[in-house]
PDB file of C-alpha atoms in Angstrom:
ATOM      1  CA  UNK A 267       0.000   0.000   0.000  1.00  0.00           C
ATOM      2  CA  UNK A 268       2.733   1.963   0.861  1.00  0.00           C
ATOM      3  CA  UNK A 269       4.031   1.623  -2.830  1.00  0.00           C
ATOM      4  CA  UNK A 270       1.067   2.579  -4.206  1.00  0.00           C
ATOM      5  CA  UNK A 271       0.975   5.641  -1.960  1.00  0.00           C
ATOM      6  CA  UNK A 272       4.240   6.529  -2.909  1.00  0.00           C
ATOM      7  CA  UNK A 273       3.465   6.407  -6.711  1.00  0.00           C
ATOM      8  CA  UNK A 274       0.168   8.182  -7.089  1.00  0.00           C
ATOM      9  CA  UNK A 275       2.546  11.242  -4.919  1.00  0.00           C
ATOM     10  CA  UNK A 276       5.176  10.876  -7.432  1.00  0.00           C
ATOM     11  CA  UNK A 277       3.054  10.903 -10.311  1.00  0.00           C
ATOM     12  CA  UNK A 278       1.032  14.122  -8.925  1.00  0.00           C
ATOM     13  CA  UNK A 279       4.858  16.132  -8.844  1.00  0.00           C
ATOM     14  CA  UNK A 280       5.508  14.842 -12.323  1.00  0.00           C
ATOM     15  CA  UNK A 281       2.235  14.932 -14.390  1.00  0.00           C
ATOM     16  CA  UNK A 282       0.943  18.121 -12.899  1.00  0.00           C
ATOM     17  CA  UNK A 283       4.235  20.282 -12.610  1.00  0.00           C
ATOM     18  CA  UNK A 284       3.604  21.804 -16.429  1.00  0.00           C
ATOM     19  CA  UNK A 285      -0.100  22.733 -16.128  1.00  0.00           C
ATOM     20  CA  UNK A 286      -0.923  26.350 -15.038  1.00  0.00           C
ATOM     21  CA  UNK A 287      -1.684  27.361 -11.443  1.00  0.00           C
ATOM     22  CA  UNK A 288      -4.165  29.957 -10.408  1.00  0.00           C
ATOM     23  CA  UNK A 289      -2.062  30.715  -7.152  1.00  0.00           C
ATOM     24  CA  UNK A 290       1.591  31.641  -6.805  1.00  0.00           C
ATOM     25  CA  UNK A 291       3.931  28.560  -7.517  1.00  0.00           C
ATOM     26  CA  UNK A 292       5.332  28.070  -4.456  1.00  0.00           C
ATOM     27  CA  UNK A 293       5.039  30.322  -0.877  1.00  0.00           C
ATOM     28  CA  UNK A 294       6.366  30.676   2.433  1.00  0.00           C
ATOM     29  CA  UNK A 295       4.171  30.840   5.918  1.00  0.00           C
ATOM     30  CA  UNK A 296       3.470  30.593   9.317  1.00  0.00           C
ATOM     31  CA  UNK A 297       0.989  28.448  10.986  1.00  0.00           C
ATOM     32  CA  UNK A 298      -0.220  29.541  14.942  1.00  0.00           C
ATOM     33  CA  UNK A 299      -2.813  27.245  16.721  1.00  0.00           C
ATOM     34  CA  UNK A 300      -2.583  23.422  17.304  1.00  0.00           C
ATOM     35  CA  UNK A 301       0.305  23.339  14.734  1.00  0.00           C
ATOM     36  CA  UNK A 302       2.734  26.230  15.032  1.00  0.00           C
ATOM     37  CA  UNK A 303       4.687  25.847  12.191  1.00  0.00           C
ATOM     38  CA  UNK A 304       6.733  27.443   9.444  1.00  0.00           C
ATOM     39  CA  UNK A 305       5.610  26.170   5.975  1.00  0.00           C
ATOM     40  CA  UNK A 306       6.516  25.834   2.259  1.00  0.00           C
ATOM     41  CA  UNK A 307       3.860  25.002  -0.157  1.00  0.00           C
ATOM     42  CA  UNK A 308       4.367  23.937  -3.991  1.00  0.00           C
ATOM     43  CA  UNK A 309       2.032  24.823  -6.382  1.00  0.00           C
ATOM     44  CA  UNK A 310       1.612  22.046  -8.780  1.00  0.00           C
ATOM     45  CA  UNK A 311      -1.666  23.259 -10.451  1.00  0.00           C
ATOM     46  CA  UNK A 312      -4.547  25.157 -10.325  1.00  0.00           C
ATOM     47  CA  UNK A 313      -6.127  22.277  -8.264  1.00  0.00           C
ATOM     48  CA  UNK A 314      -3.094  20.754  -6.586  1.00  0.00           C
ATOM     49  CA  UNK A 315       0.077  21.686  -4.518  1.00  0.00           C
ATOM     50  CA  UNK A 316       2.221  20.272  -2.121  1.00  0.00           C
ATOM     51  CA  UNK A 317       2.661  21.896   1.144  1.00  0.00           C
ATOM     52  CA  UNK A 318       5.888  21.027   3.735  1.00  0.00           C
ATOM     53  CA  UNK A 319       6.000  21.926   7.255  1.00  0.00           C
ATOM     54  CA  UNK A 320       7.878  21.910  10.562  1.00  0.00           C
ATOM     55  CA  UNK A 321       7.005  23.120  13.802  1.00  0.00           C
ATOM     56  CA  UNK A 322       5.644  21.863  17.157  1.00  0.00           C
ATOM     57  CA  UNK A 323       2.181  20.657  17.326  1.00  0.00           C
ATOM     58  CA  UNK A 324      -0.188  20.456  20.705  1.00  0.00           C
ATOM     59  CA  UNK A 325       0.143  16.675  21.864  1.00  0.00           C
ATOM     60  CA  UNK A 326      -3.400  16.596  23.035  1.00  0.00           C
ATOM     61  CA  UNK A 327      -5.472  13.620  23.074  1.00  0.00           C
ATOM     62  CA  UNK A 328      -9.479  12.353  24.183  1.00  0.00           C
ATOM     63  CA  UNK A 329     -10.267   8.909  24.522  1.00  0.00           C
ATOM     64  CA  UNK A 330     -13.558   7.375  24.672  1.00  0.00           C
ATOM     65  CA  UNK A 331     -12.127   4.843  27.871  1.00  0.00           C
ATOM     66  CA  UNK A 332     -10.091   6.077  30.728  1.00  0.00           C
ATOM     67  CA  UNK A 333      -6.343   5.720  31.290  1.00  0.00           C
ATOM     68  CA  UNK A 334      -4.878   4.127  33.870  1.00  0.00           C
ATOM     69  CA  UNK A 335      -5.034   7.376  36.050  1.00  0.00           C
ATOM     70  CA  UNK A 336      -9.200   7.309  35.209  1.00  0.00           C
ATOM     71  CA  UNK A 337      -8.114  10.442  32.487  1.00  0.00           C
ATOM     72  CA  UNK A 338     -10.093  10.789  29.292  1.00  0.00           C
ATOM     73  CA  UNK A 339      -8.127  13.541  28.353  1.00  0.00           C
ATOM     74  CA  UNK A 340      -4.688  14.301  28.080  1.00  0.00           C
ATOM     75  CA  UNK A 341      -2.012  16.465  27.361  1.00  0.00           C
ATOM     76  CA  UNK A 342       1.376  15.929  25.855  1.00  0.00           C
ATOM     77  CA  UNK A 343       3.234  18.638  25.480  1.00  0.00           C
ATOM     78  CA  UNK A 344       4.565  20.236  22.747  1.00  0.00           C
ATOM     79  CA  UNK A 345       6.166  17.615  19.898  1.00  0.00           C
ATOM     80  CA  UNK A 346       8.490  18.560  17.304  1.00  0.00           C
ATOM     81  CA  UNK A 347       7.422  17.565  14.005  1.00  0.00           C
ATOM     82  CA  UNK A 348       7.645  17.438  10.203  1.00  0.00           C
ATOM     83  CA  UNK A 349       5.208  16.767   7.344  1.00  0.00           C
ATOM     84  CA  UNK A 350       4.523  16.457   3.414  1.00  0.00           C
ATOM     85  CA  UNK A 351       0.599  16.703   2.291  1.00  0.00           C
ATOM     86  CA  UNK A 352      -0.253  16.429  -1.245  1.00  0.00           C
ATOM     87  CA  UNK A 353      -3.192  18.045  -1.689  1.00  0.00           C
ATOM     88  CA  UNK A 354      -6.258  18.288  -3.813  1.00  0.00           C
ATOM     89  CA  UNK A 355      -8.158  21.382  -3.582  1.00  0.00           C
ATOM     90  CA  UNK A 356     -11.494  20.581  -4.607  1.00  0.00           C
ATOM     91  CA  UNK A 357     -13.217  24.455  -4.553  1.00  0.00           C
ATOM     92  CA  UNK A 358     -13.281  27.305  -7.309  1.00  0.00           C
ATOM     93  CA  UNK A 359     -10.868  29.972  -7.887  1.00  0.00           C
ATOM     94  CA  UNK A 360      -8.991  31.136  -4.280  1.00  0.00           C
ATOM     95  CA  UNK A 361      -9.922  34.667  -3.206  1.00  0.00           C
ATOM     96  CA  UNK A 362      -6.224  34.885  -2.796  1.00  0.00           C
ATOM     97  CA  UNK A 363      -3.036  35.063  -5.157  1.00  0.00           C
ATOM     98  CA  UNK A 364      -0.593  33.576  -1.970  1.00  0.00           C
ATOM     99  CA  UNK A 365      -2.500  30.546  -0.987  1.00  0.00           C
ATOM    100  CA  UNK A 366      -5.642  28.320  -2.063  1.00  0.00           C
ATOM    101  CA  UNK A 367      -8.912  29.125  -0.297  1.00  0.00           C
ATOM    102  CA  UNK A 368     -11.805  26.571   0.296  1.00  0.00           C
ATOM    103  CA  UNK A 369     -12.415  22.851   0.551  1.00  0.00           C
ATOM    104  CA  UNK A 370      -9.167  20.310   0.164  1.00  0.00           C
ATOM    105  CA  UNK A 371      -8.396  16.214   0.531  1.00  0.00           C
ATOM    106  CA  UNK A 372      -5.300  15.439   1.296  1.00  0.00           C
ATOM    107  CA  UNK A 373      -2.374  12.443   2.105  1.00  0.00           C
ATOM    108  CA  UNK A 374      -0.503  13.870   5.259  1.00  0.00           C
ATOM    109  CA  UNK A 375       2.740  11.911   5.759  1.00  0.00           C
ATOM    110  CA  UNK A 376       4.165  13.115   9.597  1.00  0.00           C
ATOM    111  CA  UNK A 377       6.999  12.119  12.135  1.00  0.00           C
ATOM    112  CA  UNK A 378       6.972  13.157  15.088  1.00  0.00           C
ATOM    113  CA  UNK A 379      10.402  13.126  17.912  1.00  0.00           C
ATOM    114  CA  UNK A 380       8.525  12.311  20.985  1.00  0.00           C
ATOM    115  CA  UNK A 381      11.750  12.466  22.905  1.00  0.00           C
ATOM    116  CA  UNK A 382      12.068  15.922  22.132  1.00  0.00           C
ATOM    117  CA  UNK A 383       8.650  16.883  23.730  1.00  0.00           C
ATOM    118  CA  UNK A 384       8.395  20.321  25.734  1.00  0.00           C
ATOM    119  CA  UNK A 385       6.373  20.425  28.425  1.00  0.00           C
ATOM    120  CA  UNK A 386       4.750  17.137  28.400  1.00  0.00           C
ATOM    121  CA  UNK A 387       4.553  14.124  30.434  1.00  0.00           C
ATOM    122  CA  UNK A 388       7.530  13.191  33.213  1.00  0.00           C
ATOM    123  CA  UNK A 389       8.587   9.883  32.972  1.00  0.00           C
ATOM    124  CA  UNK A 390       9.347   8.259  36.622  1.00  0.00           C
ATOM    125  CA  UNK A 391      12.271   5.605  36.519  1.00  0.00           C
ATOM    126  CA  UNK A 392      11.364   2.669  34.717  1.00  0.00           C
ATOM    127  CA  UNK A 393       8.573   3.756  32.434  1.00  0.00           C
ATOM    128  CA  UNK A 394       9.210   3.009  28.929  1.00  0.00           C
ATOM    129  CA  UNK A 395       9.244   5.839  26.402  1.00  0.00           C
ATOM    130  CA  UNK A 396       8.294   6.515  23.442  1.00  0.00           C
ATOM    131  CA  UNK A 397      11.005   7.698  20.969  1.00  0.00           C
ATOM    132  CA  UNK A 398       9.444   9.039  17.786  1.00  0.00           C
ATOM    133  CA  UNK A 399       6.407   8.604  15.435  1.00  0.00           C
ATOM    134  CA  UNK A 400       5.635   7.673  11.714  1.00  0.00           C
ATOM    135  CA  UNK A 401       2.074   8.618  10.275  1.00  0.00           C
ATOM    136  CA  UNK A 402       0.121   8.881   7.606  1.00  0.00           C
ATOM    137  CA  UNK A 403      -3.625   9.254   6.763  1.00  0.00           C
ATOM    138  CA  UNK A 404      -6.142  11.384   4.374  1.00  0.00           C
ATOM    139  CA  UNK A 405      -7.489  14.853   5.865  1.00  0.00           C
ATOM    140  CA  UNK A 406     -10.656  16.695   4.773  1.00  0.00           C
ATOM    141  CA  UNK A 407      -9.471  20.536   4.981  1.00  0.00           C
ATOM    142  CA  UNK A 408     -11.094  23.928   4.636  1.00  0.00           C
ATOM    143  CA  UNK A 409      -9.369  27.411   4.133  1.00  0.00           C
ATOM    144  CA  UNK A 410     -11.553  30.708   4.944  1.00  0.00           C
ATOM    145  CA  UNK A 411      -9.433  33.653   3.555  1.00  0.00           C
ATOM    146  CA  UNK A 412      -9.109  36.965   6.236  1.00  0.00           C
ATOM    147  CA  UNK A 413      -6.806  39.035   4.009  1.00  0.00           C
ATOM    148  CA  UNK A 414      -5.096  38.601   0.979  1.00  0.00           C
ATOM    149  CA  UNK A 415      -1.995  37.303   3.168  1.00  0.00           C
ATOM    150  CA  UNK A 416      -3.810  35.570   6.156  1.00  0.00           C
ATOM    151  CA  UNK A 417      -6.360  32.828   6.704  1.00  0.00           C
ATOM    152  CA  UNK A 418      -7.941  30.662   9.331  1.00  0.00           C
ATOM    153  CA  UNK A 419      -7.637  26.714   8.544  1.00  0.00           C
ATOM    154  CA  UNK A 420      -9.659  23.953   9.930  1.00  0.00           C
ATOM    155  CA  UNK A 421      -8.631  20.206   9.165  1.00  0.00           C
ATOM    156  CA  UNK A 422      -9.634  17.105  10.252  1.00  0.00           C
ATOM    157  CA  UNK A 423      -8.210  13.346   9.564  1.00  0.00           C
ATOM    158  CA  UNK A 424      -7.425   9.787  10.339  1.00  0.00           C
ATOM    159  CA  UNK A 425      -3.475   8.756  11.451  1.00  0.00           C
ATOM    160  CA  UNK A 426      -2.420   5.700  11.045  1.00  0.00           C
ATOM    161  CA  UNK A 427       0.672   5.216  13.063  1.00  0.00           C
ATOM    162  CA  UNK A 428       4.059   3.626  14.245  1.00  0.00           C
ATOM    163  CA  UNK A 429       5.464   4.765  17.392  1.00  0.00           C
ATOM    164  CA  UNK A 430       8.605   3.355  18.400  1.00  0.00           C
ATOM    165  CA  UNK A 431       8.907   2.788  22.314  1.00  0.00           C
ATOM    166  CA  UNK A 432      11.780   2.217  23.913  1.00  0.00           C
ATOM    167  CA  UNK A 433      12.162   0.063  27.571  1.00  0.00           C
ATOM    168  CA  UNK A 434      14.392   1.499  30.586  1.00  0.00           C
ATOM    169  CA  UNK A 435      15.860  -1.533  30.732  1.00  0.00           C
ATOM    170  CA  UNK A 436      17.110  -1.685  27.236  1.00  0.00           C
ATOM    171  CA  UNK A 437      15.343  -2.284  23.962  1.00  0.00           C
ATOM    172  CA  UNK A 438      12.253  -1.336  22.230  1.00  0.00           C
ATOM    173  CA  UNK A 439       9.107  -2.104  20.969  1.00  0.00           C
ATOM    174  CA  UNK A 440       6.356  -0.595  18.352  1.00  0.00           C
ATOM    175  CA  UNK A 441       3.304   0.833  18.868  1.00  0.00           C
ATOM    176  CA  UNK A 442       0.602   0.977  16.244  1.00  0.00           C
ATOM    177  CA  UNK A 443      -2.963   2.028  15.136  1.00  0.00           C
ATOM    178  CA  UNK A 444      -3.491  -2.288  15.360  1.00  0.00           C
ATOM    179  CA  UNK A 445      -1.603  -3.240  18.803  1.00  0.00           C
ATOM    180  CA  UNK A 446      -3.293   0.159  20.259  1.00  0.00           C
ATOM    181  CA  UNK A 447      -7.201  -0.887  18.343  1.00  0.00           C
ATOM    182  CA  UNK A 448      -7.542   2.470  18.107  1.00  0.00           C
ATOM    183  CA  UNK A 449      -8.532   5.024  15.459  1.00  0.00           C
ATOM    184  CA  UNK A 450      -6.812   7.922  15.963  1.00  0.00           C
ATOM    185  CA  UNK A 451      -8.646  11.112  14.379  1.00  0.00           C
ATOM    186  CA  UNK A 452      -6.417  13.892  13.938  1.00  0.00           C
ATOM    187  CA  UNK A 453      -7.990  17.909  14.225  1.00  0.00           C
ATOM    188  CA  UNK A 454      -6.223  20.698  13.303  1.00  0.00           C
ATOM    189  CA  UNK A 455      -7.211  24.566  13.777  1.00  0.00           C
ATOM    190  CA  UNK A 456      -4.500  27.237  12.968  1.00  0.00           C
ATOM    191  CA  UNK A 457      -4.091  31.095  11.725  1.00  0.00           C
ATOM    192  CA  UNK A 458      -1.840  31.477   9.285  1.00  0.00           C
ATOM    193  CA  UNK A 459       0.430  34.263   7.556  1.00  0.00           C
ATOM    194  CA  UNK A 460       2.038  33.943   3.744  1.00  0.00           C
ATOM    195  CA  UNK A 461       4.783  35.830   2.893  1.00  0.00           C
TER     196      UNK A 461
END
C-alpha cells in the first residue's frame, strides 16, 4: 500500500508540474494554533500543490475509555514535528493570489520526535518511552481567507501510526494504530500568515 501511496505522490509532482496554477507557484508561511509551524507550499496546479511543514504541534489527546489514572483527556506537550501533504483542492478559484482558499483532501505523511517533547509528560524511573512517530492518513481541509496574506484553517483526519517505544531496561518495541485498536482522528485549527 505503501508503494502505491508513494506512486500516485510521485506521479502528482511529475504529471501536474507543467499545467498552469491559479495561485503563486510556491510560498512561504506561518501556521499559529494546534500546529505552530513554518511552511513551504508547492504549487503544482490550479487544483493541486504540495505543502511542507515543521514546527511543534499540541500533543493533546481524548479517549472514549479512561487511562490508567481514570483520564479521558490528556495532554502531551509540545512535539516537534515534520510533514509532506499532497493536496487536492477541490473548490473554485482562491480569493487569494498567496495561498488556495476553500475545501481540500489530502495524504498527510508526519513524524513526530517524541523524545524531544516540551512540556509534556515526566517519565518516573522505569517507564518506557516513546522515541518518535511515523504517520500517515487522508485529511478533509477547509481554508476561509481573512486578508489577501492571512487565513484561518480547519482540518480534520485519520493517522495511522508507528510509534517506536523504547524500555528502561534496554530495547524497544512498536506501537501501532493495530496493537493500540484504536482510530486515531487527527484535528487541526490554525491562523496562518504567507509571505
Amino acid at each position: 500500500m505503501i508503494k502505491k501511496v508513494l506512486m500516485l505522490a510521485l506521479g502528482l509532482l511529475c504529471g501536474l508540474g507543467s499545467m498552469t496554477a491559479q495561485v503563486r507557484t510556491h510560498s512561504l508561511g506561518v501556521e499559529l494554533g494546534s500546529h505552530n509551524v513554518l511552511l513551504y507550499e508547492l504549487t503544482l496546479a490550479r487544483h493541486f500543490s504540495v505543502v511542507s511543514r515543521t514546527g511543534l504541534v499540541v500533543g493533546a489527546g481524548f479517549s472514549a475509555k479512561r487511562d490508567v489514572n481514570g483520564k479521558q483527556f490528556t495532554f502531551g506537550g509540545l512535539i516537534p514535528f515534520v510533514d509532506i501533504e499532497p493536496r487536492w483542492h477541490f473548490s473554485r478559484d482562491s480569493s487569494s493570489g498567496l495561498y488556495h482558499t476553500g475545501g481540500y483532501l489530502s495524504l498527510r505523511f508526519d513524524g513526530e520526535w517524541d523524545r524531544a517533547t516540551l512540556f509534556g509528560h515526566k517519565y518516573a524511573m522505569g517507564d518506557d518511552r516513546p522515541q518518535y512517530t511515523l504517520a500517515f492518513g487522508p485529511y478533509f481541509g477547509w481554508t476561509f481567507g481573512v486578508t489577501d496574506n492571512s487565513y484561518l484553517r480547519l482540518a480534520t483526519g485519520l493517522n495511522f501510526f508507528r510509534t517506536k517505544v523504547a524500555y528502561y531496561s534496554g530495547g524497544h518495541y512498536w506501537r501501532t494504530t493495530n496493537t493500540e485498536s484504536a482510530i486515531s482522528v487527527g484535528l487541526e485549527m490554525v491562523y496562518g500568515i504567507r509571505f
